[in-house]
Short mmCIF file of C-alpha atoms in Angstrom, two decimals:
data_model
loop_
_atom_site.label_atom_id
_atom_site.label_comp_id
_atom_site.label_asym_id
_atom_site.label_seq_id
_atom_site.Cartn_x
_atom_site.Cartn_y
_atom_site.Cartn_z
CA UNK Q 22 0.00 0.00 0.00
CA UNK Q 23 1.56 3.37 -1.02
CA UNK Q 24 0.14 7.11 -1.42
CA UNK Q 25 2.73 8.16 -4.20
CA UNK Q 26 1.63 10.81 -6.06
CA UNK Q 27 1.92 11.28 -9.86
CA UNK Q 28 1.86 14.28 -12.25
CA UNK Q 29 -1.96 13.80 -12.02
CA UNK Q 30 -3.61 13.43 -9.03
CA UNK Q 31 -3.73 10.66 -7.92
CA UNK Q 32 -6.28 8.87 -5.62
CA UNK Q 33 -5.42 6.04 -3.86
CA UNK Q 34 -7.78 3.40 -1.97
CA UNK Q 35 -6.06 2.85 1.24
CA UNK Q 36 -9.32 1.87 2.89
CA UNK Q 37 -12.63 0.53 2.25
CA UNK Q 38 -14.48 3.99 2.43
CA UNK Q 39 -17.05 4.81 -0.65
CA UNK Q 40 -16.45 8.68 -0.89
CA UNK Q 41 -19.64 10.93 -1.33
CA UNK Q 42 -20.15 11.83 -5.24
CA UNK Q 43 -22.77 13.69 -7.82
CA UNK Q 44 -23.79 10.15 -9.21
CA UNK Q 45 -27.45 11.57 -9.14
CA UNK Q 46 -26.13 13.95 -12.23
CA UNK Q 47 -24.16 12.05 -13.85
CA UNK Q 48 -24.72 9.04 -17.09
CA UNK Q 49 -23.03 5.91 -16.88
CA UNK Q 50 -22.15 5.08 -20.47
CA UNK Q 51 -21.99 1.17 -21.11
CA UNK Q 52 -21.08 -0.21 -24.10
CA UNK Q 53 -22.42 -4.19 -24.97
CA UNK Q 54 -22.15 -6.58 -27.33
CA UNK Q 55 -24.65 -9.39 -27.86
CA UNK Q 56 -21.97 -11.61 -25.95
CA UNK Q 57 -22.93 -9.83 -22.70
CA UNK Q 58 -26.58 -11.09 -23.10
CA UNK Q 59 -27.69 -12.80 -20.18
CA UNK Q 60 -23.87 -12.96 -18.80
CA UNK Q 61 -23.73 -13.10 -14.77
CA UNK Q 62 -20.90 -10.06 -15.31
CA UNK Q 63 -23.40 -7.80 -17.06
CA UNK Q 64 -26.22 -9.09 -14.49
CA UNK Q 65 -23.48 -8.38 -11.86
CA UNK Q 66 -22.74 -4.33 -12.98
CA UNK Q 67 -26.41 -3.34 -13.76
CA UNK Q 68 -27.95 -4.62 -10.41
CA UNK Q 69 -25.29 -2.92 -8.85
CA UNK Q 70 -25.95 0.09 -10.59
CA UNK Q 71 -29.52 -0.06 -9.04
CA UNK Q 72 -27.82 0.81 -6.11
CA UNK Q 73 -26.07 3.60 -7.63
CA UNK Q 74 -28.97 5.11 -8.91
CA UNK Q 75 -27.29 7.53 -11.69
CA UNK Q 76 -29.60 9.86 -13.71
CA UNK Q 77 -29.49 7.46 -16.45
CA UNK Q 78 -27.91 4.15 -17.96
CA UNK Q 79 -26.96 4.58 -21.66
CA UNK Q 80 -25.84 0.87 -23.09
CA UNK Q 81 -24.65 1.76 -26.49
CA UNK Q 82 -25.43 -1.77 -28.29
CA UNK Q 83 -23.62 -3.59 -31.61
CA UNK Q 84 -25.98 -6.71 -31.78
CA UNK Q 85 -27.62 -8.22 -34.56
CA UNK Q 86 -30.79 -7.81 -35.80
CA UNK Q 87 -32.72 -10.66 -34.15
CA UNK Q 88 -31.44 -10.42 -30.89
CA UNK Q 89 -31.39 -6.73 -30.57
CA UNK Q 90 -35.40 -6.61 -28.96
CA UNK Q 91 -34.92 -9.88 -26.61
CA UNK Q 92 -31.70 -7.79 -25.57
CA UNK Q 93 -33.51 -4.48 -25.03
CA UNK Q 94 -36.71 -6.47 -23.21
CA UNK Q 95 -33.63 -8.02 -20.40
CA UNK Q 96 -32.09 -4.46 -20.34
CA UNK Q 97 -35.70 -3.15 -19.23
CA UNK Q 98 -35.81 -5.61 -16.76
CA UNK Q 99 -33.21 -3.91 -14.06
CA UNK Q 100 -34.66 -1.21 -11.61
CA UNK Q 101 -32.22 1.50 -13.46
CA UNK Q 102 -33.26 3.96 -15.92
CA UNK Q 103 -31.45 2.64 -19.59
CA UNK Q 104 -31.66 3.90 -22.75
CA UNK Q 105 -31.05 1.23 -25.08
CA UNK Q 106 -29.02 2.74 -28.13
CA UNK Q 107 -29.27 0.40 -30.55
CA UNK Q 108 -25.98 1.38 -32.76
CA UNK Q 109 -26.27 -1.18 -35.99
CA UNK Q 110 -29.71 0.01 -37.02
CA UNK Q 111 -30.76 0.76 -40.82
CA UNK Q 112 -32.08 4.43 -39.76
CA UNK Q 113 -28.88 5.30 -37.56
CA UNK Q 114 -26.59 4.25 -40.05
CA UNK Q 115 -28.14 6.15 -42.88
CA UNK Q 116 -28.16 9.25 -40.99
CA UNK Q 117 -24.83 8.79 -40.00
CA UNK Q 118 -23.72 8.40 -43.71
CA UNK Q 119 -25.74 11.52 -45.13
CA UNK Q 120 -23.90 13.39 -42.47
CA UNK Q 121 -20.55 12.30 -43.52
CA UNK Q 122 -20.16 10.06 -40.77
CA UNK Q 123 -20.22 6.68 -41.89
CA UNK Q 124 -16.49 4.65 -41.53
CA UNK Q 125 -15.46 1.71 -39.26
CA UNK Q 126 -17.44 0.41 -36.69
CA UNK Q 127 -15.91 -0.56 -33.43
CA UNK Q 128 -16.66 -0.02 -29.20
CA UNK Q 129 -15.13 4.08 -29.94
CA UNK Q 130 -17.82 4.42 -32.40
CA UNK Q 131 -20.45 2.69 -30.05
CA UNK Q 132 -18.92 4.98 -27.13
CA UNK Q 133 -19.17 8.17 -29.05
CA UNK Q 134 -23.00 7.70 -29.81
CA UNK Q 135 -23.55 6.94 -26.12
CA UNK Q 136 -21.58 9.87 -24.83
CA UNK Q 137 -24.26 11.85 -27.42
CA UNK Q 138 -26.48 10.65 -25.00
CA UNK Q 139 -25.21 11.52 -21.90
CA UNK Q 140 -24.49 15.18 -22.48
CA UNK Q 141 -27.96 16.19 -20.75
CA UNK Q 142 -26.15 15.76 -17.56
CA UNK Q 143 -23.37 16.65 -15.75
CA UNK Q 144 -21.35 14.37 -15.93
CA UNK Q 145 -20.40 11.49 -17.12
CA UNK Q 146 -18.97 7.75 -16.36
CA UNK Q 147 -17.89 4.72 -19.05
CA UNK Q 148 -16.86 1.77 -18.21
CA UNK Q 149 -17.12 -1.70 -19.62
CA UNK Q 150 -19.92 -4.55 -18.57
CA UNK Q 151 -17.36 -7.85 -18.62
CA UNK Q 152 -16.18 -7.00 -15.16
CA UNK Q 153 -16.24 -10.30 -13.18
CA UNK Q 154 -15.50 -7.92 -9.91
CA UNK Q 155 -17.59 -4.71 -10.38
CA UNK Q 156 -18.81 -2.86 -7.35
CA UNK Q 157 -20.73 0.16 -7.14
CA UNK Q 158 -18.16 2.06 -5.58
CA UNK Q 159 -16.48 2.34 -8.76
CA UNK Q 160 -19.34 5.21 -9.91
CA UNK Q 161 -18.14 6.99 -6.70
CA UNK Q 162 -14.89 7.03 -7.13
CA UNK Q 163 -14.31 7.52 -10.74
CA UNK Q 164 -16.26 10.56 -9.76
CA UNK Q 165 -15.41 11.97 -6.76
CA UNK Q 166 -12.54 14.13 -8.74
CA UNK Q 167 -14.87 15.83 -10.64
CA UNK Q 168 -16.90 17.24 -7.47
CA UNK Q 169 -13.65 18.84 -6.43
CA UNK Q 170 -12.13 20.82 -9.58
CA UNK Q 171 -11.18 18.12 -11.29
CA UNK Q 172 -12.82 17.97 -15.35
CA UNK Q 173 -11.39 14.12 -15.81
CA UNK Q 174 -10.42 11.02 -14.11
CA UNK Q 175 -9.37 7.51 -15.00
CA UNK Q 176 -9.24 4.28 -13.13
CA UNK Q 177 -6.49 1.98 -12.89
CA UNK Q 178 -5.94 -1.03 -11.19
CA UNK Q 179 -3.36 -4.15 -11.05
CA UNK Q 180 -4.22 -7.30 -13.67
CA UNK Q 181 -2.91 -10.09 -11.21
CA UNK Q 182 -4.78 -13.28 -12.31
CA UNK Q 183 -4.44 -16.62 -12.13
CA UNK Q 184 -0.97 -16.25 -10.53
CA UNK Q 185 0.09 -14.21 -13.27
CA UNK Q 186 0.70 -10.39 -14.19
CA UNK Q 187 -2.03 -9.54 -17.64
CA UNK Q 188 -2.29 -6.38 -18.65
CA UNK Q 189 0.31 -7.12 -21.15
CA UNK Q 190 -1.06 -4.82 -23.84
CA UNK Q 191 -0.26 -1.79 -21.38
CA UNK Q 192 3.12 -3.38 -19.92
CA UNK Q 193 4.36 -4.65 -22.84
CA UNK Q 194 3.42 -2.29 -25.13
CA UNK Q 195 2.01 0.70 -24.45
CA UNK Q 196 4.48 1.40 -21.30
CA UNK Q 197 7.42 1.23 -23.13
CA UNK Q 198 6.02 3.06 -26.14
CA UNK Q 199 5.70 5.92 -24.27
CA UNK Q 200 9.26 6.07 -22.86
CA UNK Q 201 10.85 4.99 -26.18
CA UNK Q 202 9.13 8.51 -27.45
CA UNK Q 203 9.92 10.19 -24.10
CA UNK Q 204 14.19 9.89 -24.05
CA UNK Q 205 13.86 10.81 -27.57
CA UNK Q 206 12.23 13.95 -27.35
CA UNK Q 207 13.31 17.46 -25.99
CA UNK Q 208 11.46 18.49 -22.86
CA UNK Q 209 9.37 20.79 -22.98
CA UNK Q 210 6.35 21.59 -20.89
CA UNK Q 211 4.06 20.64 -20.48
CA UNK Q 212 4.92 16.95 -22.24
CA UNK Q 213 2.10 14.96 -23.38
CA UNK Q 214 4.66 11.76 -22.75
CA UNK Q 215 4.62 12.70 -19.02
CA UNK Q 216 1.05 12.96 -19.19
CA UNK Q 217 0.57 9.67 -20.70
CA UNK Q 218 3.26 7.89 -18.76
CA UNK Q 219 1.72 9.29 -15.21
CA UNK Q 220 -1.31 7.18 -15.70
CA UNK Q 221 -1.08 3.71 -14.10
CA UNK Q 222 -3.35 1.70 -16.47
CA UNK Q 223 -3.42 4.20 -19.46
CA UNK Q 224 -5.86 1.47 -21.43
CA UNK Q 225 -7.75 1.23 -18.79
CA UNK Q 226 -11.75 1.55 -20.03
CA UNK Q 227 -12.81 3.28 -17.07
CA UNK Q 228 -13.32 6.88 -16.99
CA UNK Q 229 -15.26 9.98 -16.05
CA UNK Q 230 -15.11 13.74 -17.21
CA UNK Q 231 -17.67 16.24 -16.89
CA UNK Q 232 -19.85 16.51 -20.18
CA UNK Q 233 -18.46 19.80 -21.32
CA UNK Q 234 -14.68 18.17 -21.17
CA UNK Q 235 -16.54 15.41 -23.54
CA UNK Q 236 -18.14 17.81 -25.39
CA UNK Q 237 -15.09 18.94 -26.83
CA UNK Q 238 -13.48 15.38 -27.69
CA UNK Q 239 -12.89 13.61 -30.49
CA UNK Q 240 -13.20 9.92 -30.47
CA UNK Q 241 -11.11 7.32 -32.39
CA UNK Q 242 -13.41 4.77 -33.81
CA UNK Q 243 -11.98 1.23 -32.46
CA UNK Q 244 -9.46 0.02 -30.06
CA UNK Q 245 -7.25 3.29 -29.74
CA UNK Q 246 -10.41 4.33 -27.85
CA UNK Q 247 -8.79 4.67 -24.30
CA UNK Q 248 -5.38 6.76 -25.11
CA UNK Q 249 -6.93 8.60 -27.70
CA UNK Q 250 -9.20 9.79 -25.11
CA UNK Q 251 -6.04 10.57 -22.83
CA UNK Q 252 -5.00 12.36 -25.79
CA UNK Q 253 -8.18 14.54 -25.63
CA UNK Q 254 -7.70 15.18 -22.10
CA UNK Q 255 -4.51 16.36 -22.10
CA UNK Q 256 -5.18 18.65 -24.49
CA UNK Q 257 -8.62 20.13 -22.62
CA UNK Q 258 -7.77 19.19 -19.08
CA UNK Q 259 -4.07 19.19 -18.70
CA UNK Q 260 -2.04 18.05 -15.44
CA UNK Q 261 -4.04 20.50 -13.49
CA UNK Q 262 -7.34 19.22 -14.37
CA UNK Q 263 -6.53 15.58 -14.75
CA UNK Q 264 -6.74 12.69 -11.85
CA UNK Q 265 -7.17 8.75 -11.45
CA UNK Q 266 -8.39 7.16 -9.31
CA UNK Q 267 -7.91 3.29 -7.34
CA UNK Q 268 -10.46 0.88 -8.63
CA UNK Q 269 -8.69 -2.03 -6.01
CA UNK Q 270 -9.23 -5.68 -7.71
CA UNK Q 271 -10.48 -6.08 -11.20
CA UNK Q 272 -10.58 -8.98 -12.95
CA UNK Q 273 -12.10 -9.32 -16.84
CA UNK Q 274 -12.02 -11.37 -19.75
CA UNK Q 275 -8.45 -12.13 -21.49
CA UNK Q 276 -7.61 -12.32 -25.17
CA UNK Q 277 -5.73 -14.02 -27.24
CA UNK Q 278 -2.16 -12.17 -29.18
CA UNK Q 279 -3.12 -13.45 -32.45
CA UNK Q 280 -6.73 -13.84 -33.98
CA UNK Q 281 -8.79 -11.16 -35.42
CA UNK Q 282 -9.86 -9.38 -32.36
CA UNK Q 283 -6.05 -10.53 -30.27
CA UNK Q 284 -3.66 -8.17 -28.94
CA UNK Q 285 -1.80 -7.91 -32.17
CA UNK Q 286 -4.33 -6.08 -33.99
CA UNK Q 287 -5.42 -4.42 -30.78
CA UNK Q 288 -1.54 -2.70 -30.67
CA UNK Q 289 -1.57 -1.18 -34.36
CA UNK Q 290 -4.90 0.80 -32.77
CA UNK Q 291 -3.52 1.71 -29.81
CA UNK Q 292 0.13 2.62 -30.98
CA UNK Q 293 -1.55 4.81 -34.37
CA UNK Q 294 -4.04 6.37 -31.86
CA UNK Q 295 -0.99 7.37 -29.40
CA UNK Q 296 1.35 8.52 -32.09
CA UNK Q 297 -1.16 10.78 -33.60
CA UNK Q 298 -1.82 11.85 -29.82
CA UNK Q 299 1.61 12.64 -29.69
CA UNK Q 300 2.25 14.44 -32.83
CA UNK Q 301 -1.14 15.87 -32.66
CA UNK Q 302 0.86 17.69 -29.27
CA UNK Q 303 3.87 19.01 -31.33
CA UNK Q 304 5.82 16.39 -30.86
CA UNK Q 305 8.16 15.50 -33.65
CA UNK Q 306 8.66 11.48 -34.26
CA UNK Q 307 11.33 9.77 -35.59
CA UNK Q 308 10.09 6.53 -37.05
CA UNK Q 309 13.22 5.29 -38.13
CA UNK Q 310 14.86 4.69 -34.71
CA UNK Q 311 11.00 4.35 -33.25
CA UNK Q 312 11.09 0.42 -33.27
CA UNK Q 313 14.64 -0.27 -31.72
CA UNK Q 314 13.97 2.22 -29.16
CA UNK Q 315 10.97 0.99 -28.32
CA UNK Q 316 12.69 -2.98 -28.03
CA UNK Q 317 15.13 -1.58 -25.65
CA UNK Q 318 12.71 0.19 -23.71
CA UNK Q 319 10.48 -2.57 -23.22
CA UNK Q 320 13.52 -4.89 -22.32
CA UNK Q 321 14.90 -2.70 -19.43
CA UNK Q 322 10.79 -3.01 -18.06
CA UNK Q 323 10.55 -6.62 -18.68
CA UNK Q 324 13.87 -7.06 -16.08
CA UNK Q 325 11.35 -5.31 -13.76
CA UNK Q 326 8.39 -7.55 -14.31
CA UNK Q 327 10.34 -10.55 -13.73
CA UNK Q 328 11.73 -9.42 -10.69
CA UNK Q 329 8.52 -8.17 -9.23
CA UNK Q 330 6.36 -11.47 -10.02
CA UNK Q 331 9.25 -13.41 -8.04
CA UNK Q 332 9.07 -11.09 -5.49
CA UNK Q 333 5.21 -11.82 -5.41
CA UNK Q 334 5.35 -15.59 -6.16
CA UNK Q 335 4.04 -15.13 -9.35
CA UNK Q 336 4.34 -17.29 -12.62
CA UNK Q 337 6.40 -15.09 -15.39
CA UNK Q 338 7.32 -16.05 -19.27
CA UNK Q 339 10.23 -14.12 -19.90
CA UNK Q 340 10.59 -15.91 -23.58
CA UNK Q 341 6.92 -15.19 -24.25
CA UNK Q 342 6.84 -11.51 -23.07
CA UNK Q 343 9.88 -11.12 -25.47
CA UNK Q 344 7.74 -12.57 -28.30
CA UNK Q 345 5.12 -10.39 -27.91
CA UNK Q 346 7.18 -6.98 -27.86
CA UNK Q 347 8.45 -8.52 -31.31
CA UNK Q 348 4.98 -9.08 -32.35
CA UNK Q 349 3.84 -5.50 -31.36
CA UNK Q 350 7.29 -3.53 -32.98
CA UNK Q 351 5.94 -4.29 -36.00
CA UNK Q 352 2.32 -2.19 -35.24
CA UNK Q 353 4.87 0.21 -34.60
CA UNK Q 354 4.79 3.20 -38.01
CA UNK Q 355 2.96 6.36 -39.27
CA UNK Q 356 -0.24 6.41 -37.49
CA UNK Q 357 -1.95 7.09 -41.40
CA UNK Q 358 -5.73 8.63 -41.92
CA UNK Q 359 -7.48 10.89 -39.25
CA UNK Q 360 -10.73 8.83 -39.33
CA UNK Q 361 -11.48 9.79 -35.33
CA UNK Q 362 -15.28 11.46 -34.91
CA UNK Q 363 -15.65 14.60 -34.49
CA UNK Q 364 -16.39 16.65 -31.30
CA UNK Q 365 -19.92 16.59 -29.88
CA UNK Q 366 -19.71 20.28 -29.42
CA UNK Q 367 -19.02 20.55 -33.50
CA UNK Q 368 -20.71 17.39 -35.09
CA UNK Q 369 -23.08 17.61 -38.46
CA UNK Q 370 -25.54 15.84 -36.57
CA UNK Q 371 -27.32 16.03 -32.68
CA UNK Q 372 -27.52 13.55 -30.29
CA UNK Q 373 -31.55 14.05 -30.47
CA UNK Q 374 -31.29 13.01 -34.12
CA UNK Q 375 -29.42 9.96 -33.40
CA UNK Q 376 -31.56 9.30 -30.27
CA UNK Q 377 -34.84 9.29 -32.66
CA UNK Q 378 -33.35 7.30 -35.72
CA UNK Q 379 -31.86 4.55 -32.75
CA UNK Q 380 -35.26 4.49 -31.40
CA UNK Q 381 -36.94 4.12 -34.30
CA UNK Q 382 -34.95 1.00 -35.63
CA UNK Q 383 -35.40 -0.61 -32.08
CA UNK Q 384 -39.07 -0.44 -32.57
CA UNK Q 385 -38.32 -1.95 -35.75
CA UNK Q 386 -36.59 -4.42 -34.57
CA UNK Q 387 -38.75 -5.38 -31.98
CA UNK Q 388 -41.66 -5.72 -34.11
CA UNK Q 389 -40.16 -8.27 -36.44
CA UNK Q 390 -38.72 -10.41 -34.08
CA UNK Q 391 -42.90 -9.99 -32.68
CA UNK Q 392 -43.98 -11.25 -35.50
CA UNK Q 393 -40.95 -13.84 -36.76
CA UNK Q 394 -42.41 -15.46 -33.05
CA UNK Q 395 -45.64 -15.48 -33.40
CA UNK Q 396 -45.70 -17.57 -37.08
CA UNK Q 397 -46.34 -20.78 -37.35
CA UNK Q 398 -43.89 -23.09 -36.65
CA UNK Q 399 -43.91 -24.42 -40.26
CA UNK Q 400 -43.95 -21.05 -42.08
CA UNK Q 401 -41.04 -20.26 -40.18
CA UNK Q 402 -38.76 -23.18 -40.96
CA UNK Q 403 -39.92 -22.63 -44.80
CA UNK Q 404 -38.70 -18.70 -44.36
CA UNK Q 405 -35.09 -19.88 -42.72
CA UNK Q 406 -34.23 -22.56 -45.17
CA UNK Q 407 -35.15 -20.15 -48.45
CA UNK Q 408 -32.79 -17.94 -46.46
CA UNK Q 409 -30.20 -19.92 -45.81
CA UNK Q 410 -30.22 -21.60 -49.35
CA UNK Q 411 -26.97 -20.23 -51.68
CA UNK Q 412 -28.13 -18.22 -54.27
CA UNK Q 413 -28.60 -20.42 -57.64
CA UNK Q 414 -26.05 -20.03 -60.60
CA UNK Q 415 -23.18 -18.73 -58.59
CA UNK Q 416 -21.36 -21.72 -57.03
CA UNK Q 417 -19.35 -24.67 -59.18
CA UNK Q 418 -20.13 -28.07 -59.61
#
């Protein structure tokens, strides 16, 4: 236990108290897949937020057609107010488009349509619904900065599980990103690599800001979600203004390095959405040298790992850490295309618009499944396999 403080404030839980905080005007922003249907971790976080009892619930949604309304019927099932913001719908996504905002979909997209949402209040809490160990207290103390001059806060936390250290997208990658770009930069101040390298668990997906500090944001699309939103704060909140905050134990689903939606592809998001942070801050990169520096500087931190978990007892692949800062060097280059959404406080379109068009398609949505349930058994199975059939003339023989 330790009360070291960082360039940002920084908040530490050294007991079990639950600090007093505006969670009566503030949103709690949730994003959801159709994976967290039913799940006893989502159960877990929205029963506790019935305890919290925030203004509102907003559970940005990607699902599929079909299960979209059974979804939105077990979200209207907890003692919370939620808006269900259905973000895959026909009507949304057309408006989006004649707006000039159609592009990749991913949970910053999803985010950014709920944080639409939430700007009716004060403020304004995100976090994620896989949380195996969520407690209400993490409302409270995500905002308790904010009720005392603070405009943002972020939580962090350790990733000790199953008698190993995770968090090896931060450690591994991230970390030593950020100090690779730090000893080759002049100092100047205020340095958005101090900034980014004060914050314990900078991918963390916990956060809370007021909504005019949100207001003002722009939001990458996909996984570079979390330190493009760091990027955002230092430029609108600053040291001053800035302050995380202990979230104690936290334990959530793991992926994979490799695979479609692994680490791998998770690190070109996070390392283009942190170099265009940085250069985005004046900071001048030198590509070249970026990948060695960055080996090195995740080396000298994986000497400290491996000291630490024997310290603590703990399990530790030196071999396989290694592999995995070769397998994120090579995310490492020019950050390309500024595809981030725009700034609430500047966007071609308002979040009543979007509210009405999500709205609409859930209705929609609901209705069909309505009626695909109440045909006849028969009809149905006749509908699915004329569905399912290939389409004649195309395939070989």
């Amino acid at each position: 236990m330790e009360y070291v403080q960082e360039r940002v404030t920084t908040l530490h839980a050294l007991t079990d108290h639950r600090p007093a905080a505006p969670t009566g005007r503030a949103a709690v922003v949730v994003p959801m897949t159709e994976r967290e249907y039913g799940t006893l971790a989502a159960d877990r976080v929205l029963t506790a937020l019935e305890t919290v009892d925030p203004a509102r619930v907003v559970v940005p949604l990607r699902a599929a057609p079909d299960r979209v309304g059974p979804f939105a019927d077990w979200l209207d099932g907890f003692d919370v107010d939620v808006e269900t913001l259905w973000c895959g719908g026909p009507r949304l996504t057309e408006l989006l488009a004649s707006r000039g905002l159609d592009g990749s979909r991913g949970k910053g997209r999803d985010v950014w349509l709920g944080l639409g949402r939430a700007l009716d209040e004060e403020f304004v809490v995100v976090h994620d619904a896989d949380t195996k160990t969520y407690s209400p207290a993490f409302v409270s103390r995500l905002l308790f900065p904010l009720a005392n001059d603070h405009e943002f806060s972020k939580g962090y936390y350790a990733r000790v599980e199953d008698n190993s250290l995770y968090g090896r997208l931060f450690r591994l990658f991230f970390r030593p990103l950020v100090r690779a770009l730090g000893d080759a930069t002049e100092r100047r101040e205020p340095s958005i690599m101090e900034y980014l390298d004060a914050f314990r668990y900078a991918l963390a997906g916990e956060f809370a800001a007021t909504t005019d500090l949100v207001s003002r944001c722009r939001i990458q699309r996909g996984w570079g979600l979390e330190v493009g939103t760091l990027g955002e704060a230092f430029a609108h909140a600053g040291f001053a203004e800035s302050a995380q905050v202990d979230l104690g134990r936290y334990e959530h689903d793991h992926r994979s390095v490799d695979g479609p939606t692994g680490l791998a592809d998770m690190s070109r998001a996070v390392g283009a959405a942190t170099l265009r942070a940085v250069e985005g801050a004046g900071v001048a990169v030198e590509y070249d040298a970026l990948a060695d520096r960055y080996r090195e500087a995740a080396e000298r931190l994986i000497r400290g790992y491996e000291t630490d978990a024997a310290f603590n007892g703990l399990d530790y692949d030196r071999a396989a850490e290694r592999e995995q800062v070769e397998t994120y060097a090579d995310a490492l280059g020019e950050p390309g295309p500024d595809t981030r959404l725009p700034a609430w406080r500047t966007a071609p379109v308002t979040p009543s618009e979007v509210a009405d068009a999500a709205q609409a398609d859930l209705a929609a949505a609901r209705e069909s499944h309505a009626d695909a349930a109440a045909r006849p058994p028969e009809e149905s199975d006749r509908r699915q396999s004329a569905e399912e059939a290939p389409e004649t003339g195309t395939g070989e023989d």
